[in-house]
mmCIF file with all atom_site columns, C-alpha atoms in Angstrom:
data_model
loop_
_atom_site.group_PDB
_atom_site.id
_atom_site.type_symbol
_atom_site.label_atom_id
_atom_site.label_alt_id
_atom_site.label_comp_id
_atom_site.label_asym_id
_atom_site.label_entity_id
_atom_site.label_seq_id
_atom_site.pdbx_PDB_ins_code
_atom_site.Cartn_x
_atom_site.Cartn_y
_atom_site.Cartn_z
_atom_site.occupancy
_atom_site.B_iso_or_equiv
_atom_site.pdbx_formal_charge
_atom_site.auth_seq_id
_atom_site.auth_comp_id
_atom_site.auth_asym_id
_atom_site.auth_atom_id
_atom_site.pdbx_PDB_model_num
ATOM 1   C CA . UNK A 1 1   ? -0.004  0.005  -0.001 1.00 63.00 ? 1   UNK A CA 1
ATOM 2   C CA . UNK A 1 2   ? 1.413   3.366  -1.001 1.00 80.00 ? 2   UNK A CA 1
ATOM 3   C CA . UNK A 1 3   ? 1.848   5.886  1.792  1.00 93.00 ? 3   UNK A CA 1
ATOM 4   C CA . UNK A 1 4   ? 1.032   9.576  1.977  1.00 96.00 ? 4   UNK A CA 1
ATOM 5   C CA . UNK A 1 5   ? 2.970   11.462 -0.692 1.00 97.00 ? 5   UNK A CA 1
ATOM 6   C CA . UNK A 1 6   ? 4.122   15.051 -0.303 1.00 98.00 ? 6   UNK A CA 1
ATOM 7   C CA . UNK A 1 7   ? 6.037   17.417 -2.544 1.00 97.00 ? 7   UNK A CA 1
ATOM 8   C CA . UNK A 1 8   ? 8.338   19.183 -2.632 1.00 97.00 ? 8   UNK A CA 1
ATOM 9   C CA . UNK A 1 9   ? 10.469  17.774 0.191  1.00 97.00 ? 9   UNK A CA 1
ATOM 10  C CA . UNK A 1 10  ? 12.389  20.978 0.634  1.00 97.00 ? 10  UNK A CA 1
ATOM 11  C CA . UNK A 1 11  ? 11.696  24.601 -0.297 1.00 98.00 ? 11  UNK A CA 1
ATOM 12  C CA . UNK A 1 12  ? 13.656  27.791 0.321  1.00 98.00 ? 12  UNK A CA 1
ATOM 13  C CA . UNK A 1 13  ? 12.006  31.147 -0.383 1.00 98.00 ? 13  UNK A CA 1
ATOM 14  C CA . UNK A 1 14  ? 12.447  34.804 0.486  1.00 97.00 ? 14  UNK A CA 1
ATOM 15  C CA . UNK A 1 15  ? 10.004  36.460 2.878  1.00 96.00 ? 15  UNK A CA 1
ATOM 16  C CA . UNK A 1 16  ? 6.933   37.900 1.194  1.00 97.00 ? 16  UNK A CA 1
ATOM 17  C CA . UNK A 1 17  ? 7.098   35.290 -1.560 1.00 98.00 ? 17  UNK A CA 1
ATOM 18  C CA . UNK A 1 18  ? 4.381   32.669 -2.001 1.00 98.00 ? 18  UNK A CA 1
ATOM 19  C CA . UNK A 1 19  ? 4.728   28.896 -1.810 1.00 98.00 ? 19  UNK A CA 1
ATOM 20  C CA . UNK A 1 20  ? 2.505   25.861 -2.288 1.00 98.00 ? 20  UNK A CA 1
ATOM 21  C CA . UNK A 1 21  ? 2.724   22.340 -0.952 1.00 98.00 ? 21  UNK A CA 1
ATOM 22  C CA . UNK A 1 22  ? 0.993   19.274 -2.348 1.00 97.00 ? 22  UNK A CA 1
ATOM 23  C CA . UNK A 1 23  ? -0.297  16.153 -0.600 1.00 97.00 ? 23  UNK A CA 1
ATOM 24  C CA . UNK A 1 24  ? -1.704  12.919 -1.984 1.00 97.00 ? 24  UNK A CA 1
ATOM 25  C CA . UNK A 1 25  ? -3.279  10.827 0.789  1.00 95.00 ? 25  UNK A CA 1
ATOM 26  C CA . UNK A 1 26  ? -3.590  7.076  0.965  1.00 93.00 ? 26  UNK A CA 1
ATOM 27  C CA . UNK A 1 27  ? -6.258  5.846  -1.437 1.00 92.00 ? 27  UNK A CA 1
ATOM 28  C CA . UNK A 1 28  ? -9.675  5.728  0.152  1.00 89.00 ? 28  UNK A CA 1
ATOM 29  C CA . UNK A 1 29  ? -8.826  7.878  3.146  1.00 91.00 ? 29  UNK A CA 1
ATOM 30  C CA . UNK A 1 30  ? -11.621 10.362 3.681  1.00 90.00 ? 30  UNK A CA 1
ATOM 31  C CA . UNK A 1 31  ? -9.900  12.529 6.264  1.00 92.00 ? 31  UNK A CA 1
ATOM 32  C CA . UNK A 1 32  ? -6.862  14.681 5.505  1.00 94.00 ? 32  UNK A CA 1
ATOM 33  C CA . UNK A 1 33  ? -4.883  16.842 7.922  1.00 95.00 ? 33  UNK A CA 1
ATOM 34  C CA . UNK A 1 34  ? -2.189  19.475 7.513  1.00 97.00 ? 34  UNK A CA 1
ATOM 35  C CA . UNK A 1 35  ? 0.122   20.013 10.491 1.00 97.00 ? 35  UNK A CA 1
ATOM 36  C CA . UNK A 1 36  ? 2.903   22.558 11.033 1.00 98.00 ? 36  UNK A CA 1
ATOM 37  C CA . UNK A 1 37  ? 5.980   21.472 12.999 1.00 97.00 ? 37  UNK A CA 1
ATOM 38  C CA . UNK A 1 38  ? 8.346   24.161 14.170 1.00 97.00 ? 38  UNK A CA 1
ATOM 39  C CA . UNK A 1 39  ? 11.825  22.977 15.110 1.00 94.00 ? 39  UNK A CA 1
ATOM 40  C CA . UNK A 1 40  ? 11.899  21.430 18.570 1.00 92.00 ? 40  UNK A CA 1
ATOM 41  C CA . UNK A 1 41  ? 8.132   21.205 18.923 1.00 94.00 ? 41  UNK A CA 1
ATOM 42  C CA . UNK A 1 42  ? 5.476   18.643 18.175 1.00 95.00 ? 42  UNK A CA 1
ATOM 43  C CA . UNK A 1 43  ? 3.250   19.001 15.109 1.00 96.00 ? 43  UNK A CA 1
ATOM 44  C CA . UNK A 1 44  ? 0.327   21.433 15.391 1.00 96.00 ? 44  UNK A CA 1
ATOM 45  C CA . UNK A 1 45  ? -2.865  21.084 13.387 1.00 96.00 ? 45  UNK A CA 1
ATOM 46  C CA . UNK A 1 46  ? -3.521  23.727 10.749 1.00 97.00 ? 46  UNK A CA 1
ATOM 47  C CA . UNK A 1 47  ? -6.565  22.308 8.985  1.00 96.00 ? 47  UNK A CA 1
ATOM 48  C CA . UNK A 1 48  ? -8.645  19.135 8.749  1.00 94.00 ? 48  UNK A CA 1
ATOM 49  C CA . UNK A 1 49  ? -10.715 18.022 5.756  1.00 94.00 ? 49  UNK A CA 1
ATOM 50  C CA . UNK A 1 50  ? -13.428 15.381 5.596  1.00 91.00 ? 50  UNK A CA 1
ATOM 51  C CA . UNK A 1 51  ? -13.692 14.466 1.903  1.00 89.00 ? 51  UNK A CA 1
ATOM 52  C CA . UNK A 1 52  ? -13.644 17.914 0.254  1.00 86.00 ? 52  UNK A CA 1
ATOM 53  C CA . UNK A 1 53  ? -15.173 19.827 3.174  1.00 91.00 ? 53  UNK A CA 1
ATOM 54  C CA . UNK A 1 54  ? -13.336 21.671 5.961  1.00 93.00 ? 54  UNK A CA 1
ATOM 55  C CA . UNK A 1 55  ? -13.925 20.245 9.432  1.00 91.00 ? 55  UNK A CA 1
ATOM 56  C CA . UNK A 1 56  ? -11.573 22.430 11.451 1.00 92.00 ? 56  UNK A CA 1
ATOM 57  C CA . UNK A 1 57  ? -9.484  25.401 10.348 1.00 95.00 ? 57  UNK A CA 1
ATOM 58  C CA . UNK A 1 58  ? -9.499  27.291 13.612 1.00 94.00 ? 58  UNK A CA 1
ATOM 59  C CA . UNK A 1 59  ? -5.705  27.332 13.837 1.00 95.00 ? 59  UNK A CA 1
ATOM 60  C CA . UNK A 1 60  ? -5.037  28.260 10.213 1.00 96.00 ? 60  UNK A CA 1
ATOM 61  C CA . UNK A 1 61  ? -3.715  31.857 9.849  1.00 95.00 ? 61  UNK A CA 1
ATOM 62  C CA . UNK A 1 62  ? -6.229  32.719 7.202  1.00 95.00 ? 62  UNK A CA 1
ATOM 63  C CA . UNK A 1 63  ? -4.726  36.061 6.320  1.00 96.00 ? 63  UNK A CA 1
ATOM 64  C CA . UNK A 1 64  ? -1.835  34.260 4.676  1.00 97.00 ? 64  UNK A CA 1
ATOM 65  C CA . UNK A 1 65  ? -2.564  30.516 4.623  1.00 98.00 ? 65  UNK A CA 1
ATOM 66  C CA . UNK A 1 66  ? -5.096  28.755 2.425  1.00 97.00 ? 66  UNK A CA 1
ATOM 67  C CA . UNK A 1 67  ? -5.825  25.131 1.688  1.00 97.00 ? 67  UNK A CA 1
ATOM 68  C CA . UNK A 1 68  ? -8.084  23.191 -0.592 1.00 96.00 ? 68  UNK A CA 1
ATOM 69  C CA . UNK A 1 69  ? -8.965  19.597 -1.278 1.00 95.00 ? 69  UNK A CA 1
ATOM 70  C CA . UNK A 1 70  ? -10.737 19.537 -4.598 1.00 82.00 ? 70  UNK A CA 1
ATOM 71  C CA . UNK A 1 71  ? -12.585 16.312 -5.452 1.00 86.00 ? 71  UNK A CA 1
ATOM 72  C CA . UNK A 1 72  ? -11.846 14.982 -1.971 1.00 84.00 ? 72  UNK A CA 1
ATOM 73  C CA . UNK A 1 73  ? -8.520  13.421 -2.887 1.00 92.00 ? 73  UNK A CA 1
ATOM 74  C CA . UNK A 1 74  ? -5.266  15.364 -2.999 1.00 95.00 ? 74  UNK A CA 1
ATOM 75  C CA . UNK A 1 75  ? -4.755  18.706 -1.308 1.00 97.00 ? 75  UNK A CA 1
ATOM 76  C CA . UNK A 1 76  ? -2.672  21.853 -1.593 1.00 97.00 ? 76  UNK A CA 1
ATOM 77  C CA . UNK A 1 77  ? -1.579  24.211 1.174  1.00 98.00 ? 77  UNK A CA 1
ATOM 78  C CA . UNK A 1 78  ? -0.525  27.720 0.172  1.00 98.00 ? 78  UNK A CA 1
ATOM 79  C CA . UNK A 1 79  ? 1.244   30.507 2.014  1.00 98.00 ? 79  UNK A CA 1
ATOM 80  C CA . UNK A 1 80  ? 1.058   34.019 0.588  1.00 97.00 ? 80  UNK A CA 1
ATOM 81  C CA . UNK A 1 81  ? 2.993   36.063 1.603  1.00 96.00 ? 81  UNK A CA 1
ATOM 82  C CA . UNK A 1 82  ? 5.448   34.035 3.670  1.00 97.00 ? 82  UNK A CA 1
ATOM 83  C CA . UNK A 1 83  ? 6.986   35.332 6.902  1.00 97.00 ? 83  UNK A CA 1
ATOM 84  C CA . UNK A 1 84  ? 10.182  34.279 8.629  1.00 97.00 ? 84  UNK A CA 1
ATOM 85  C CA . UNK A 1 85  ? 8.165   32.533 11.361 1.00 97.00 ? 85  UNK A CA 1
ATOM 86  C CA . UNK A 1 86  ? 6.600   30.210 8.753  1.00 98.00 ? 86  UNK A CA 1
ATOM 87  C CA . UNK A 1 87  ? 9.872   28.286 8.568  1.00 98.00 ? 87  UNK A CA 1
ATOM 88  C CA . UNK A 1 88  ? 8.823   24.812 9.621  1.00 98.00 ? 88  UNK A CA 1
ATOM 89  C CA . UNK A 1 89  ? 8.053   21.305 8.403  1.00 98.00 ? 89  UNK A CA 1
ATOM 90  C CA . UNK A 1 90  ? 4.591   20.958 6.920  1.00 98.00 ? 90  UNK A CA 1
ATOM 91  C CA . UNK A 1 91  ? 3.172   17.494 7.423  1.00 98.00 ? 91  UNK A CA 1
ATOM 92  C CA . UNK A 1 92  ? 0.188   15.957 5.720  1.00 98.00 ? 92  UNK A CA 1
ATOM 93  C CA . UNK A 1 93  ? -1.675  13.023 7.275  1.00 95.00 ? 93  UNK A CA 1
ATOM 94  C CA . UNK A 1 94  ? -4.669  10.956 6.279  1.00 93.00 ? 94  UNK A CA 1
ATOM 95  C CA . UNK A 1 95  ? -6.987  8.450  7.882  1.00 90.00 ? 95  UNK A CA 1
ATOM 96  C CA . UNK A 1 96  ? -10.171 6.516  7.292  1.00 85.00 ? 96  UNK A CA 1
ATOM 97  C CA . UNK A 1 97  ? -13.314 7.991  8.730  1.00 73.00 ? 97  UNK A CA 1
ATOM 98  C CA . UNK A 1 98  ? -13.652 6.170  12.015 1.00 65.00 ? 98  UNK A CA 1
ATOM 99  C CA . UNK A 1 99  ? -12.560 7.856  15.244 1.00 57.00 ? 99  UNK A CA 1
ATOM 100 C CA . UNK A 1 100 ? -9.868  5.401  16.262 1.00 62.00 ? 100 UNK A CA 1
ATOM 101 C CA . UNK A 1 101 ? -8.430  4.924  12.807 1.00 73.00 ? 101 UNK A CA 1
ATOM 102 C CA . UNK A 1 102 ? -4.698  5.424  12.548 1.00 83.00 ? 102 UNK A CA 1
ATOM 103 C CA . UNK A 1 103 ? -3.396  8.644  11.079 1.00 90.00 ? 103 UNK A CA 1
ATOM 104 C CA . UNK A 1 104 ? -0.679  8.044  8.516  1.00 92.00 ? 104 UNK A CA 1
ATOM 105 C CA . UNK A 1 105 ? 1.812   10.835 7.962  1.00 96.00 ? 105 UNK A CA 1
ATOM 106 C CA . UNK A 1 106 ? 3.776   11.801 4.910  1.00 97.00 ? 106 UNK A CA 1
ATOM 107 C CA . UNK A 1 107 ? 7.481   12.699 5.044  1.00 96.00 ? 107 UNK A CA 1
ATOM 108 C CA . UNK A 1 108 ? 6.757   16.430 5.229  1.00 97.00 ? 108 UNK A CA 1
ATOM 109 C CA . UNK A 1 109 ? 7.951   19.510 3.354  1.00 98.00 ? 109 UNK A CA 1
ATOM 110 C CA . UNK A 1 110 ? 10.704  21.507 5.054  1.00 98.00 ? 110 UNK A CA 1
ATOM 111 C CA . UNK A 1 111 ? 10.181  25.222 4.370  1.00 98.00 ? 111 UNK A CA 1
ATOM 112 C CA . UNK A 1 112 ? 12.910  27.770 5.008  1.00 98.00 ? 112 UNK A CA 1
ATOM 113 C CA . UNK A 1 113 ? 11.953  31.437 4.720  1.00 98.00 ? 113 UNK A CA 1
ATOM 114 C CA . UNK A 1 114 ? 14.938  33.811 4.409  1.00 97.00 ? 114 UNK A CA 1
ATOM 115 C CA . UNK B 2 1   ? -2.639  22.226 24.575 1.00 73.00 ? 1   UNK B CA 1
ATOM 116 C CA . UNK B 2 2   ? -1.334  18.720 25.091 1.00 74.00 ? 2   UNK B CA 1
ATOM 117 C CA . UNK B 2 3   ? -2.913  16.896 28.016 1.00 88.00 ? 3   UNK B CA 1
ATOM 118 C CA . UNK B 2 4   ? 0.149   14.741 28.687 1.00 95.00 ? 4   UNK B CA 1
ATOM 119 C CA . UNK B 2 5   ? 3.459   15.109 30.491 1.00 96.00 ? 5   UNK B CA 1
ATOM 120 C CA . UNK B 2 6   ? 6.549   13.234 29.374 1.00 97.00 ? 6   UNK B CA 1
ATOM 121 C CA . UNK B 2 7   ? 10.235  13.385 30.277 1.00 97.00 ? 7   UNK B CA 1
ATOM 122 C CA . UNK B 2 8   ? 12.251  15.443 27.847 1.00 97.00 ? 8   UNK B CA 1
ATOM 123 C CA . UNK B 2 9   ? 14.813  12.743 27.097 1.00 97.00 ? 9   UNK B CA 1
ATOM 124 C CA . UNK B 2 10  ? 15.866  9.192  27.981 1.00 97.00 ? 10  UNK B CA 1
ATOM 125 C CA . UNK B 2 11  ? 18.702  6.854  27.127 1.00 97.00 ? 11  UNK B CA 1
ATOM 126 C CA . UNK B 2 12  ? 18.520  3.090  26.679 1.00 97.00 ? 12  UNK B CA 1
ATOM 127 C CA . UNK B 2 13  ? 21.160  0.476  25.974 1.00 97.00 ? 13  UNK B CA 1
ATOM 128 C CA . UNK B 2 14  ? 20.710  -1.487 22.765 1.00 97.00 ? 14  UNK B CA 1
ATOM 129 C CA . UNK B 2 15  ? 18.977  -4.787 23.355 1.00 97.00 ? 15  UNK B CA 1
ATOM 130 C CA . UNK B 2 16  ? 17.442  -3.692 26.644 1.00 97.00 ? 16  UNK B CA 1
ATOM 131 C CA . UNK B 2 17  ? 13.805  -2.769 27.205 1.00 97.00 ? 17  UNK B CA 1
ATOM 132 C CA . UNK B 2 18  ? 12.947  0.903  26.855 1.00 98.00 ? 18  UNK B CA 1
ATOM 133 C CA . UNK B 2 19  ? 10.199  2.065  29.221 1.00 98.00 ? 19  UNK B CA 1
ATOM 134 C CA . UNK B 2 20  ? 8.738   5.448  28.340 1.00 98.00 ? 20  UNK B CA 1
ATOM 135 C CA . UNK B 2 21  ? 6.385   6.978  30.938 1.00 98.00 ? 21  UNK B CA 1
ATOM 136 C CA . UNK B 2 22  ? 3.516   9.372  30.349 1.00 98.00 ? 22  UNK B CA 1
ATOM 137 C CA . UNK B 2 23  ? 1.260   11.216 32.769 1.00 97.00 ? 23  UNK B CA 1
ATOM 138 C CA . UNK B 2 24  ? -2.309  12.072 31.734 1.00 95.00 ? 24  UNK B CA 1
ATOM 139 C CA . UNK B 2 25  ? -3.983  12.803 35.056 1.00 94.00 ? 25  UNK B CA 1
ATOM 140 C CA . UNK B 2 26  ? -6.923  14.713 33.516 1.00 92.00 ? 26  UNK B CA 1
ATOM 141 C CA . UNK B 2 27  ? -7.891  11.995 31.018 1.00 93.00 ? 27  UNK B CA 1
ATOM 142 C CA . UNK B 2 28  ? -11.633 11.552 30.490 1.00 90.00 ? 28  UNK B CA 1
ATOM 143 C CA . UNK B 2 29  ? -13.513 8.270  30.298 1.00 89.00 ? 29  UNK B CA 1
ATOM 144 C CA . UNK B 2 30  ? -13.952 8.467  26.547 1.00 87.00 ? 30  UNK B CA 1
ATOM 145 C CA . UNK B 2 31  ? -10.318 9.333  25.770 1.00 91.00 ? 31  UNK B CA 1
ATOM 146 C CA . UNK B 2 32  ? -7.760  6.920  24.405 1.00 92.00 ? 32  UNK B CA 1
ATOM 147 C CA . UNK B 2 33  ? -4.007  6.947  24.913 1.00 94.00 ? 33  UNK B CA 1
ATOM 148 C CA . UNK B 2 34  ? -2.037  6.968  21.660 1.00 93.00 ? 34  UNK B CA 1
ATOM 149 C CA . UNK B 2 35  ? 1.672   6.667  21.069 1.00 96.00 ? 35  UNK B CA 1
ATOM 150 C CA . UNK B 2 36  ? 3.457   7.903  17.979 1.00 96.00 ? 36  UNK B CA 1
ATOM 151 C CA . UNK B 2 37  ? 7.144   8.249  17.258 1.00 97.00 ? 37  UNK B CA 1
ATOM 152 C CA . UNK B 2 38  ? 9.082   10.471 14.893 1.00 97.00 ? 38  UNK B CA 1
ATOM 153 C CA . UNK B 2 39  ? 12.411  9.395  13.562 1.00 97.00 ? 39  UNK B CA 1
ATOM 154 C CA . UNK B 2 40  ? 14.654  12.214 12.353 1.00 93.00 ? 40  UNK B CA 1
ATOM 155 C CA . UNK B 2 41  ? 13.490  13.825 9.078  1.00 91.00 ? 41  UNK B CA 1
ATOM 156 C CA . UNK B 2 42  ? 10.394  11.590 8.854  1.00 94.00 ? 42  UNK B CA 1
ATOM 157 C CA . UNK B 2 43  ? 6.732   12.082 9.635  1.00 96.00 ? 43  UNK B CA 1
ATOM 158 C CA . UNK B 2 44  ? 5.271   10.680 12.867 1.00 96.00 ? 44  UNK B CA 1
ATOM 159 C CA . UNK B 2 45  ? 4.566   6.933  12.865 1.00 95.00 ? 45  UNK B CA 1
ATOM 160 C CA . UNK B 2 46  ? 1.748   5.257  14.773 1.00 93.00 ? 46  UNK B CA 1
ATOM 161 C CA . UNK B 2 47  ? 2.876   2.745  17.403 1.00 96.00 ? 47  UNK B CA 1
ATOM 162 C CA . UNK B 2 48  ? -0.073  1.679  19.543 1.00 94.00 ? 48  UNK B CA 1
ATOM 163 C CA . UNK B 2 49  ? -3.169  2.901  21.334 1.00 92.00 ? 49  UNK B CA 1
ATOM 164 C CA . UNK B 2 50  ? -5.430  1.769  24.201 1.00 92.00 ? 50  UNK B CA 1
ATOM 165 C CA . UNK B 2 51  ? -8.387  2.743  26.335 1.00 92.00 ? 51  UNK B CA 1
ATOM 166 C CA . UNK B 2 52  ? -7.940  0.957  29.649 1.00 91.00 ? 52  UNK B CA 1
ATOM 167 C CA . UNK B 2 53  ? -6.610  -2.520 28.993 1.00 87.00 ? 53  UNK B CA 1
ATOM 168 C CA . UNK B 2 54  ? -2.986  -3.260 28.325 1.00 93.00 ? 54  UNK B CA 1
ATOM 169 C CA . UNK B 2 55  ? -2.212  -3.642 24.633 1.00 95.00 ? 55  UNK B CA 1
ATOM 170 C CA . UNK B 2 56  ? 0.547   -5.345 22.701 1.00 97.00 ? 56  UNK B CA 1
ATOM 171 C CA . UNK B 2 57  ? 1.441   -5.391 19.021 1.00 95.00 ? 57  UNK B CA 1
ATOM 172 C CA . UNK B 2 58  ? 4.500   -6.235 16.974 1.00 95.00 ? 58  UNK B CA 1
ATOM 173 C CA . UNK B 2 59  ? 6.161   -2.943 17.834 1.00 94.00 ? 59  UNK B CA 1
ATOM 174 C CA . UNK B 2 60  ? 5.491   -2.358 21.511 1.00 97.00 ? 60  UNK B CA 1
ATOM 175 C CA . UNK B 2 61  ? 3.399   -2.869 24.608 1.00 98.00 ? 61  UNK B CA 1
ATOM 176 C CA . UNK B 2 62  ? 1.219   -0.272 26.313 1.00 98.00 ? 62  UNK B CA 1
ATOM 177 C CA . UNK B 2 63  ? 0.585   -0.491 30.025 1.00 98.00 ? 63  UNK B CA 1
ATOM 178 C CA . UNK B 2 64  ? -2.177  1.762  31.379 1.00 97.00 ? 64  UNK B CA 1
ATOM 179 C CA . UNK B 2 65  ? -2.627  2.126  35.146 1.00 96.00 ? 65  UNK B CA 1
ATOM 180 C CA . UNK B 2 66  ? -5.940  1.127  36.652 1.00 95.00 ? 66  UNK B CA 1
ATOM 181 C CA . UNK B 2 67  ? -6.909  4.746  37.349 1.00 94.00 ? 67  UNK B CA 1
ATOM 182 C CA . UNK B 2 68  ? -5.825  5.619  33.759 1.00 95.00 ? 68  UNK B CA 1
ATOM 183 C CA . UNK B 2 69  ? -3.824  8.608  34.971 1.00 95.00 ? 69  UNK B CA 1
ATOM 184 C CA . UNK B 2 70  ? -0.569  7.347  33.547 1.00 96.00 ? 70  UNK B CA 1
ATOM 185 C CA . UNK B 2 71  ? 0.826   4.851  31.069 1.00 97.00 ? 71  UNK B CA 1
ATOM 186 C CA . UNK B 2 72  ? 4.085   3.305  29.960 1.00 98.00 ? 72  UNK B CA 1
ATOM 187 C CA . UNK B 2 73  ? 5.195   2.426  26.460 1.00 98.00 ? 73  UNK B CA 1
ATOM 188 C CA . UNK B 2 74  ? 7.552   -0.556 26.412 1.00 98.00 ? 74  UNK B CA 1
ATOM 189 C CA . UNK B 2 75  ? 9.880   -1.355 23.533 1.00 98.00 ? 75  UNK B CA 1
ATOM 190 C CA . UNK B 2 76  ? 11.006  -4.853 24.591 1.00 96.00 ? 76  UNK B CA 1
ATOM 191 C CA . UNK B 2 77  ? 14.368  -5.005 22.804 1.00 95.00 ? 77  UNK B CA 1
ATOM 192 C CA . UNK B 2 78  ? 15.451  -1.545 21.738 1.00 97.00 ? 78  UNK B CA 1
ATOM 193 C CA . UNK B 2 79  ? 17.630  -1.188 18.651 1.00 97.00 ? 79  UNK B CA 1
ATOM 194 C CA . UNK B 2 80  ? 19.500  1.801  17.261 1.00 97.00 ? 80  UNK B CA 1
ATOM 195 C CA . UNK B 2 81  ? 16.635  2.294  14.790 1.00 96.00 ? 81  UNK B CA 1
ATOM 196 C CA . UNK B 2 82  ? 14.303  3.004  17.710 1.00 97.00 ? 82  UNK B CA 1
ATOM 197 C CA . UNK B 2 83  ? 16.114  6.281  18.367 1.00 98.00 ? 83  UNK B CA 1
ATOM 198 C CA . UNK B 2 84  ? 13.359  8.862  17.909 1.00 98.00 ? 84  UNK B CA 1
ATOM 199 C CA . UNK B 2 85  ? 11.040  11.334 19.628 1.00 98.00 ? 85  UNK B CA 1
ATOM 200 C CA . UNK B 2 86  ? 8.110   9.488  21.216 1.00 98.00 ? 86  UNK B CA 1
ATOM 201 C CA . UNK B 2 87  ? 4.792   11.277 21.654 1.00 97.00 ? 87  UNK B CA 1
ATOM 202 C CA . UNK B 2 88  ? 2.089   10.249 24.119 1.00 97.00 ? 88  UNK B CA 1
ATOM 203 C CA . UNK B 2 89  ? -1.279  11.693 23.060 1.00 95.00 ? 89  UNK B CA 1
ATOM 204 C CA . UNK B 2 90  ? -4.723  11.628 24.631 1.00 93.00 ? 90  UNK B CA 1
ATOM 205 C CA . UNK B 2 91  ? -7.556  11.652 22.106 1.00 88.00 ? 91  UNK B CA 1
ATOM 206 C CA . UNK B 2 92  ? -11.318 11.332 22.313 1.00 83.00 ? 92  UNK B CA 1
ATOM 207 C CA . UNK B 2 93  ? -12.747 8.102  21.017 1.00 69.00 ? 93  UNK B CA 1
ATOM 208 C CA . UNK B 2 94  ? -15.563 9.571  18.936 1.00 61.00 ? 94  UNK B CA 1
ATOM 209 C CA . UNK B 2 95  ? -15.392 11.874 15.966 1.00 61.00 ? 95  UNK B CA 1
ATOM 210 C CA . UNK B 2 96  ? -12.338 12.047 13.776 1.00 74.00 ? 96  UNK B CA 1
ATOM 211 C CA . UNK B 2 97  ? -10.401 14.398 16.020 1.00 81.00 ? 97  UNK B CA 1
ATOM 212 C CA . UNK B 2 98  ? -6.884  15.542 15.222 1.00 85.00 ? 98  UNK B CA 1
ATOM 213 C CA . UNK B 2 99  ? -3.851  14.611 17.284 1.00 89.00 ? 99  UNK B CA 1
ATOM 214 C CA . UNK B 2 100 ? -2.593  17.191 19.796 1.00 91.00 ? 100 UNK B CA 1
ATOM 215 C CA . UNK B 2 101 ? 1.151   16.694 20.176 1.00 94.00 ? 101 UNK B CA 1
ATOM 216 C CA . UNK B 2 102 ? 3.306   17.823 23.077 1.00 92.00 ? 102 UNK B CA 1
ATOM 217 C CA . UNK B 2 103 ? 7.074   17.952 22.893 1.00 92.00 ? 103 UNK B CA 1
ATOM 218 C CA . UNK B 2 104 ? 7.510   14.221 23.458 1.00 96.00 ? 104 UNK B CA 1
ATOM 219 C CA . UNK B 2 105 ? 10.427  12.205 24.842 1.00 98.00 ? 105 UNK B CA 1
ATOM 220 C CA . UNK B 2 106 ? 13.633  12.003 22.866 1.00 98.00 ? 106 UNK B CA 1
ATOM 221 C CA . UNK B 2 107 ? 14.815  8.392  23.229 1.00 98.00 ? 107 UNK B CA 1
ATOM 222 C CA . UNK B 2 108 ? 18.454  7.688  22.404 1.00 98.00 ? 108 UNK B CA 1
ATOM 223 C CA . UNK B 2 109 ? 19.370  4.025  22.015 1.00 98.00 ? 109 UNK B CA 1
ATOM 224 C CA . UNK B 2 110 ? 23.046  3.556  22.699 1.00 96.00 ? 110 UNK B CA 1
ATOM 225 C CA . UNK B 2 111 ? 25.218  0.738  21.364 1.00 94.00 ? 111 UNK B CA 1
#
């Protein structure tokens, strides 16, 4: 079974530039999550999708971050414009619908904002 | 905020059992205890979860105290590849809720 795919793996940009990350979840997984992990901390949820609808985006900085999951499969997360404090690893995870189903994580995208 | 407390770091000799403690004194009756680990430069990996009974799988064992206020993850024969940050997470058992991570325990397995 293929795992969660993410691209790119690494990205370096200047502040105020825009950037986009892509995630392809495990086939059949209805729920998709984006997490932000700052160095030395645990991952923090940014947004959760159920199929193509948003379940929770309360911690997404909506003035600069946006995310979509068209057709309920893959997803993109965008930052525009980027700030220095956005430097982090962006992790995508997916799971089946049930509450105790395991969340499977992708390898993450490491973003460096200069 | 995370509802768990874990030691910042631990060492374990290769081949010995690694016992990672976790305190979750405010756990509710409908909340499960989950353990994930994150090896350097990888995404978190699921290890095991439980409600109140002890659980065992091919990776580890989970021991939950009778009052459910603490638990211990046991890696029976630690190898160098088990060096990682281990996260103990409390999560409700209904609804597809996200994981709330703390800072975890950095386990170093030493040859």
